[in-house]
């Protein structure tokens, strides 16, 4: 149960950073009406994420860096991006934030699936998927509640800016706690035992070519591609901008 909820929360946080940028469309349209960030933000994030995944596999960064050196610096990066968005209100900073978050997501999500893959049961992979869904639902819900609360209080402040700042501040708090949860998960006896067994198996395994592996997993890879392709194609920012 500890590992399940730990992976759930870690997956929740990694998707929260992505969803925070996507959900803040009211802020973008109000502060940068001519920048078309609904389009360029998603394009820059998706391109950076794709390139980072390819680079990670091609350069062998997953084996060289390991789990912790990929996840923890990525979460620290989420915090740095959040601070930059709070202090610097420029179009270029927002686009750069989308790009950086795309790279950090590629680095931070793969260790989670790697940990889940250490266990023969699919329940831990399901925990990651559940965390992804919860991040999307709660992100939009909380962002809406923050905006409604500010409108109800009728404070003499810039409601759009303040709601965005409160929203991003949530990202900082969640990301900071994610580092604590990560070390709690990675140091669990069950995880340590499975990692040792996996290390022994890898020593006796002959690695195939990247193309050979791609031929084996092409069907689930295609399904995953179609899911993301359709979800992005239906994103309002793309259709309206084009």
mmCIF file of C-alpha atoms in Angstrom:
data_model
loop_
_atom_site.group_PDB
_atom_site.id
_atom_site.type_symbol
_atom_site.label_atom_id
_atom_site.label_comp_id
_atom_site.label_asym_id
_atom_site.label_seq_id
_atom_site.Cartn_x
_atom_site.Cartn_y
_atom_site.Cartn_z
ATOM 1 C CA UNK A 1 0.000 0.000 0.000
ATOM 2 C CA UNK A 2 2.900 2.348 0.802
ATOM 3 C CA UNK A 3 4.445 1.783 -2.626
ATOM 4 C CA UNK A 4 1.097 2.102 -4.388
ATOM 5 C CA UNK A 5 0.257 5.488 -2.920
ATOM 6 C CA UNK A 6 3.855 6.628 -3.214
ATOM 7 C CA UNK A 7 3.914 5.962 -6.952
ATOM 8 C CA UNK A 8 0.430 7.445 -7.242
ATOM 9 C CA UNK A 9 1.588 10.700 -5.665
ATOM 10 C CA UNK A 10 4.850 10.892 -7.617
ATOM 11 C CA UNK A 11 2.989 10.374 -10.886
ATOM 12 C CA UNK A 12 0.428 12.937 -9.746
ATOM 13 C CA UNK A 13 3.139 15.561 -9.188
ATOM 14 C CA UNK A 14 4.922 15.022 -12.510
ATOM 15 C CA UNK A 15 1.668 15.425 -14.426
ATOM 16 C CA UNK A 16 0.607 18.322 -12.199
ATOM 17 C CA UNK A 17 3.460 20.483 -13.502
ATOM 18 C CA UNK A 18 2.369 19.782 -17.079
ATOM 19 C CA UNK A 19 -1.305 20.310 -16.309
ATOM 20 C CA UNK A 20 -0.556 23.554 -14.461
ATOM 21 C CA UNK A 21 0.842 25.096 -17.624
ATOM 22 C CA UNK A 22 -1.998 23.746 -19.753
ATOM 23 C CA UNK A 23 -4.777 24.823 -17.370
ATOM 24 C CA UNK A 24 -3.659 28.451 -17.021
ATOM 25 C CA UNK A 25 -5.200 29.479 -20.351
ATOM 26 C CA UNK A 26 -7.157 32.369 -18.819
ATOM 27 C CA UNK A 27 -3.901 33.890 -17.584
ATOM 28 C CA UNK A 28 -2.247 33.530 -20.991
ATOM 29 C CA UNK A 29 -5.180 34.944 -22.943
ATOM 30 C CA UNK A 30 -5.447 37.927 -20.575
ATOM 31 C CA UNK A 31 -1.782 38.799 -20.129
ATOM 32 C CA UNK A 32 -0.462 37.762 -23.545
ATOM 33 C CA UNK A 33 -3.432 38.039 -25.939
ATOM 34 C CA UNK A 34 -1.280 38.208 -29.089
ATOM 35 C CA UNK A 35 1.224 35.489 -28.178
ATOM 36 C CA UNK A 36 -1.000 32.514 -29.131
ATOM 37 C CA UNK A 37 0.395 30.498 -26.218
ATOM 38 C CA UNK A 38 -2.424 27.945 -26.440
ATOM 39 C CA UNK A 39 -0.714 26.754 -29.617
ATOM 40 C CA UNK A 40 2.984 27.464 -29.136
ATOM 41 C CA UNK A 41 3.025 26.254 -25.556
ATOM 42 C CA UNK A 42 1.705 22.799 -26.415
ATOM 43 C CA UNK A 43 3.928 22.530 -29.500
ATOM 44 C CA UNK A 44 7.088 23.472 -27.609
ATOM 45 C CA UNK A 45 6.261 21.126 -24.723
ATOM 46 C CA UNK A 46 5.453 18.142 -26.948
ATOM 47 C CA UNK A 47 8.511 18.693 -29.155
ATOM 48 C CA UNK A 48 10.829 18.974 -26.168
ATOM 49 C CA UNK A 49 9.336 15.883 -24.546
ATOM 50 C CA UNK A 50 9.707 13.823 -27.717
ATOM 51 C CA UNK A 51 13.306 14.941 -28.245
ATOM 52 C CA UNK A 52 14.202 14.230 -24.621
ATOM 53 C CA UNK A 53 12.772 10.704 -24.811
ATOM 54 C CA UNK A 54 14.747 9.967 -27.984
ATOM 55 C CA UNK A 55 17.947 11.428 -26.522
ATOM 56 C CA UNK A 56 17.527 9.438 -23.311
ATOM 57 C CA UNK A 57 17.254 6.152 -25.201
ATOM 58 C CA UNK A 58 19.896 6.945 -27.836
ATOM 59 C CA UNK A 59 22.510 8.138 -25.333
ATOM 60 C CA UNK A 60 21.731 5.538 -22.692
ATOM 61 C CA UNK A 61 20.995 8.178 -20.063
ATOM 62 C CA UNK A 62 18.475 5.921 -18.346
ATOM 63 C CA UNK A 63 21.194 3.408 -17.457
ATOM 64 C CA UNK A 64 23.890 5.986 -16.814
ATOM 65 C CA UNK A 65 21.899 8.274 -14.515
ATOM 66 C CA UNK A 66 19.699 5.709 -12.807
ATOM 67 C CA UNK A 67 16.377 6.394 -11.131
ATOM 68 C CA UNK A 68 17.189 9.031 -8.519
ATOM 69 C CA UNK A 69 19.441 11.210 -10.691
ATOM 70 C CA UNK A 70 16.657 11.463 -13.228
ATOM 71 C CA UNK A 71 13.716 12.031 -10.932
ATOM 72 C CA UNK A 72 14.953 14.297 -8.129
ATOM 73 C CA UNK A 73 16.710 16.905 -10.348
ATOM 74 C CA UNK A 74 13.595 16.954 -12.540
ATOM 75 C CA UNK A 75 11.390 17.792 -9.561
ATOM 76 C CA UNK A 76 13.861 20.490 -8.507
ATOM 77 C CA UNK A 77 13.550 21.758 -12.076
ATOM 78 C CA UNK A 78 9.760 21.948 -11.693
ATOM 79 C CA UNK A 79 10.286 24.132 -8.626
ATOM 80 C CA UNK A 80 12.731 26.371 -10.513
ATOM 81 C CA UNK A 81 10.272 26.759 -13.397
ATOM 82 C CA UNK A 82 7.512 27.664 -10.958
ATOM 83 C CA UNK A 83 9.665 30.329 -9.301
ATOM 84 C CA UNK A 84 10.567 31.778 -12.711
ATOM 85 C CA UNK A 85 6.889 31.997 -13.676
ATOM 86 C CA UNK A 86 6.075 33.756 -10.406
ATOM 87 C CA UNK A 87 8.816 36.355 -10.807
ATOM 88 C CA UNK A 88 9.062 36.891 -14.576
ATOM 89 C CA UNK A 89 5.924 37.707 -16.546
ATOM 90 C CA UNK A 90 7.169 37.544 -20.138
ATOM 91 C CA UNK A 91 6.002 35.565 -23.140
ATOM 92 C CA UNK A 92 9.460 34.116 -23.728
ATOM 93 C CA UNK A 93 9.593 32.871 -20.132
ATOM 94 C CA UNK A 94 6.258 31.056 -20.503
ATOM 95 C CA UNK A 95 7.332 29.375 -23.760
ATOM 96 C CA UNK A 96 10.661 28.422 -22.179
ATOM 97 C CA UNK A 97 8.752 26.998 -19.203
ATOM 98 C CA UNK A 98 6.721 24.762 -21.528
ATOM 99 C CA UNK A 99 9.926 23.560 -23.188
ATOM 100 C CA UNK A 100 11.768 22.866 -19.942
ATOM 101 C CA UNK A 101 8.781 21.071 -18.418
ATOM 102 C CA UNK A 102 8.603 18.859 -21.514
ATOM 103 C CA UNK A 103 12.221 17.778 -21.004
ATOM 104 C CA UNK A 104 11.776 17.305 -17.261
ATOM 105 C CA UNK A 105 8.652 15.208 -17.765
ATOM 106 C CA UNK A 106 10.544 12.874 -20.080
ATOM 107 C CA UNK A 107 13.223 12.437 -17.421
ATOM 108 C CA UNK A 108 10.887 12.105 -14.435
ATOM 109 C CA UNK A 109 8.167 9.791 -15.729
ATOM 110 C CA UNK A 110 10.422 6.994 -17.012
ATOM 111 C CA UNK A 111 11.895 6.174 -13.547
ATOM 112 C CA UNK A 112 8.369 5.742 -12.199
ATOM 113 C CA UNK A 113 7.501 3.182 -14.857
ATOM 114 C CA UNK A 114 10.897 1.591 -14.263
ATOM 115 C CA UNK A 115 10.099 1.139 -10.580
ATOM 116 C CA UNK A 116 6.638 -0.223 -11.363
ATOM 117 C CA UNK A 117 8.177 -2.649 -13.864
ATOM 118 C CA UNK A 118 10.330 -4.223 -11.146
ATOM 119 C CA UNK A 119 7.268 -5.985 -9.777
ATOM 120 C CA UNK A 120 5.361 -8.766 -11.587
ATOM 121 C CA UNK A 121 1.958 -7.361 -10.606
ATOM 122 C CA UNK A 122 0.424 -4.600 -12.762
ATOM 123 C CA UNK A 123 -1.031 -2.800 -9.736
ATOM 124 C CA UNK A 124 1.879 -0.355 -9.489
ATOM 125 C CA UNK A 125 1.622 0.616 -13.141
ATOM 126 C CA UNK A 126 -2.074 1.187 -12.535
ATOM 127 C CA UNK A 127 -1.142 3.461 -9.619
ATOM 128 C CA UNK A 128 0.900 5.617 -11.996
ATOM 129 C CA UNK A 129 -1.973 5.772 -14.463
ATOM 130 C CA UNK A 130 -4.388 6.700 -11.676
ATOM 131 C CA UNK A 131 -2.028 9.468 -10.578
ATOM 132 C CA UNK A 132 -2.001 10.837 -14.106
ATOM 133 C CA UNK A 133 -5.781 10.984 -14.232
ATOM 134 C CA UNK A 134 -6.074 12.506 -10.767
ATOM 135 C CA UNK A 135 -3.606 15.241 -11.707
ATOM 136 C CA UNK A 136 -5.713 16.314 -14.667
ATOM 137 C CA UNK A 137 -9.000 16.287 -12.766
ATOM 138 C CA UNK A 138 -7.812 17.996 -9.581
ATOM 139 C CA UNK A 139 -5.676 20.494 -11.473
ATOM 140 C CA UNK A 140 -8.603 21.915 -13.407
ATOM 141 C CA UNK A 141 -10.886 21.728 -10.364
ATOM 142 C CA UNK A 142 -8.507 23.553 -8.017
ATOM 143 C CA UNK A 143 -7.652 26.187 -10.619
ATOM 144 C CA UNK A 144 -11.368 26.885 -11.080
ATOM 145 C CA UNK A 145 -12.001 27.037 -7.323
ATOM 146 C CA UNK A 146 -9.135 29.501 -6.847
ATOM 147 C CA UNK A 147 -10.533 31.814 -9.512
ATOM 148 C CA UNK A 148 -14.077 31.579 -8.137
ATOM 149 C CA UNK A 149 -12.846 32.255 -4.598
ATOM 150 C CA UNK A 150 -11.024 35.400 -5.673
ATOM 151 C CA UNK A 151 -14.079 36.629 -7.547
ATOM 152 C CA UNK A 152 -16.300 35.931 -4.542
ATOM 153 C CA UNK A 153 -13.962 37.777 -2.143
ATOM 154 C CA UNK A 154 -13.955 40.726 -4.543
ATOM 155 C CA UNK A 155 -10.444 41.823 -3.586
ATOM 156 C CA UNK A 156 -8.985 44.890 -5.227
ATOM 157 C CA UNK A 157 -6.230 42.938 -6.922
ATOM 158 C CA UNK A 158 -5.520 41.506 -10.334
ATOM 159 C CA UNK A 159 -7.610 38.339 -10.011
ATOM 160 C CA UNK A 160 -6.034 36.714 -13.040
ATOM 161 C CA UNK A 161 -2.465 37.224 -11.844
ATOM 162 C CA UNK A 162 -3.158 36.306 -8.218
ATOM 163 C CA UNK A 163 -5.009 33.113 -9.135
ATOM 164 C CA UNK A 164 -2.112 32.108 -11.386
ATOM 165 C CA UNK A 165 0.410 32.790 -8.620
ATOM 166 C CA UNK A 166 -1.570 30.779 -6.062
ATOM 167 C CA UNK A 167 -1.932 27.981 -8.596
ATOM 168 C CA UNK A 168 1.800 27.844 -9.338
ATOM 169 C CA UNK A 169 2.570 28.033 -5.612
ATOM 170 C CA UNK A 170 0.655 24.762 -5.226
ATOM 171 C CA UNK A 171 3.100 23.245 -7.704
ATOM 172 C CA UNK A 172 6.057 24.345 -5.572
ATOM 173 C CA UNK A 173 4.609 22.759 -2.429
ATOM 174 C CA UNK A 174 3.639 19.505 -4.143
ATOM 175 C CA UNK A 175 7.027 19.209 -5.850
ATOM 176 C CA UNK A 176 8.920 19.812 -2.621
ATOM 177 C CA UNK A 177 6.996 17.061 -0.843
ATOM 178 C CA UNK A 178 7.523 14.743 -3.837
ATOM 179 C CA UNK A 179 11.262 14.639 -3.093
ATOM 180 C CA UNK A 180 10.521 13.314 0.406
ATOM 181 C CA UNK A 181 8.093 10.737 -0.975
ATOM 182 C CA UNK A 182 10.614 9.632 -3.609
ATOM 183 C CA UNK A 183 13.303 8.775 -1.064
ATOM 184 C CA UNK A 184 10.692 6.990 1.029
ATOM 185 C CA UNK A 185 9.708 4.840 -1.952
ATOM 186 C CA UNK A 186 13.198 4.168 -3.294
ATOM 187 C CA UNK A 187 14.471 3.099 0.150
ATOM 188 C CA UNK A 188 11.614 0.673 0.816
ATOM 189 C CA UNK A 189 12.903 -2.889 1.425
ATOM 190 C CA UNK A 190 10.703 -4.358 -1.315
ATOM 191 C CA UNK A 191 12.080 -1.894 -3.878
ATOM 192 C CA UNK A 192 15.674 -2.510 -2.798
ATOM 193 C CA UNK A 193 15.180 -6.263 -3.099
ATOM 194 C CA UNK A 194 13.619 -6.056 -6.553
ATOM 195 C CA UNK A 195 16.340 -3.698 -7.790
ATOM 196 C CA UNK A 196 19.037 -6.121 -6.657
ATOM 197 C CA UNK A 197 17.313 -9.004 -8.440
ATOM 198 C CA UNK A 198 16.925 -6.913 -11.589
ATOM 199 C CA UNK A 199 20.611 -5.942 -11.481
ATOM 200 C CA UNK A 200 21.644 -9.604 -11.358
ATOM 201 C CA UNK A 201 19.394 -10.449 -14.299
ATOM 202 C CA UNK A 202 20.746 -7.553 -16.357
ATOM 203 C CA UNK A 203 24.314 -8.767 -15.900
ATOM 204 C CA UNK A 204 23.437 -12.047 -17.602
ATOM 205 C CA UNK A 205 21.281 -10.546 -20.327
ATOM 206 C CA UNK A 206 22.445 -9.735 -23.815
ATOM 207 C CA UNK A 207 21.077 -6.467 -25.077
ATOM 208 C CA UNK A 208 19.415 -6.472 -28.455
ATOM 209 C CA UNK A 209 19.437 -3.632 -30.915
ATOM 210 C CA UNK A 210 17.088 -0.712 -30.589
ATOM 211 C CA UNK A 211 15.428 -1.766 -33.832
ATOM 212 C CA UNK A 212 14.934 -5.309 -32.556
ATOM 213 C CA UNK A 213 13.233 -4.028 -29.425
ATOM 214 C CA UNK A 214 11.072 -1.671 -31.481
ATOM 215 C CA UNK A 215 9.873 -4.590 -33.613
ATOM 216 C CA UNK A 216 8.697 -6.398 -30.484
ATOM 217 C CA UNK A 217 6.812 -3.506 -28.874
ATOM 218 C CA UNK A 218 5.559 -1.769 -32.014
ATOM 219 C CA UNK A 219 1.869 -2.527 -31.368
ATOM 220 C CA UNK A 220 1.571 -1.064 -27.825
ATOM 221 C CA UNK A 221 3.851 1.790 -28.908
ATOM 222 C CA UNK A 222 1.492 2.576 -31.793
ATOM 223 C CA UNK A 223 -1.515 2.526 -29.452
ATOM 224 C CA UNK A 224 0.236 4.894 -27.055
ATOM 225 C CA UNK A 225 1.098 7.196 -29.947
ATOM 226 C CA UNK A 226 -2.503 7.267 -31.174
ATOM 227 C CA UNK A 227 -3.835 8.074 -27.700
ATOM 228 C CA UNK A 228 -1.568 11.101 -27.341
ATOM 229 C CA UNK A 229 -2.023 12.134 -30.971
ATOM 230 C CA UNK A 230 -5.807 12.188 -30.687
ATOM 231 C CA UNK A 231 -5.765 13.952 -27.309
ATOM 232 C CA UNK A 232 -3.492 16.690 -28.650
ATOM 233 C CA UNK A 233 -5.434 16.954 -31.912
ATOM 234 C CA UNK A 234 -8.586 17.635 -29.894
ATOM 235 C CA UNK A 235 -6.836 20.273 -27.783
ATOM 236 C CA UNK A 236 -8.665 23.585 -28.467
ATOM 237 C CA UNK A 237 -5.456 25.592 -28.708
ATOM 238 C CA UNK A 238 -4.292 23.677 -31.774
ATOM 239 C CA UNK A 239 -7.494 23.705 -33.780
ATOM 240 C CA UNK A 240 -8.342 27.340 -33.037
ATOM 241 C CA UNK A 241 -4.819 28.502 -33.847
ATOM 242 C CA UNK A 242 -4.570 26.598 -37.105
#
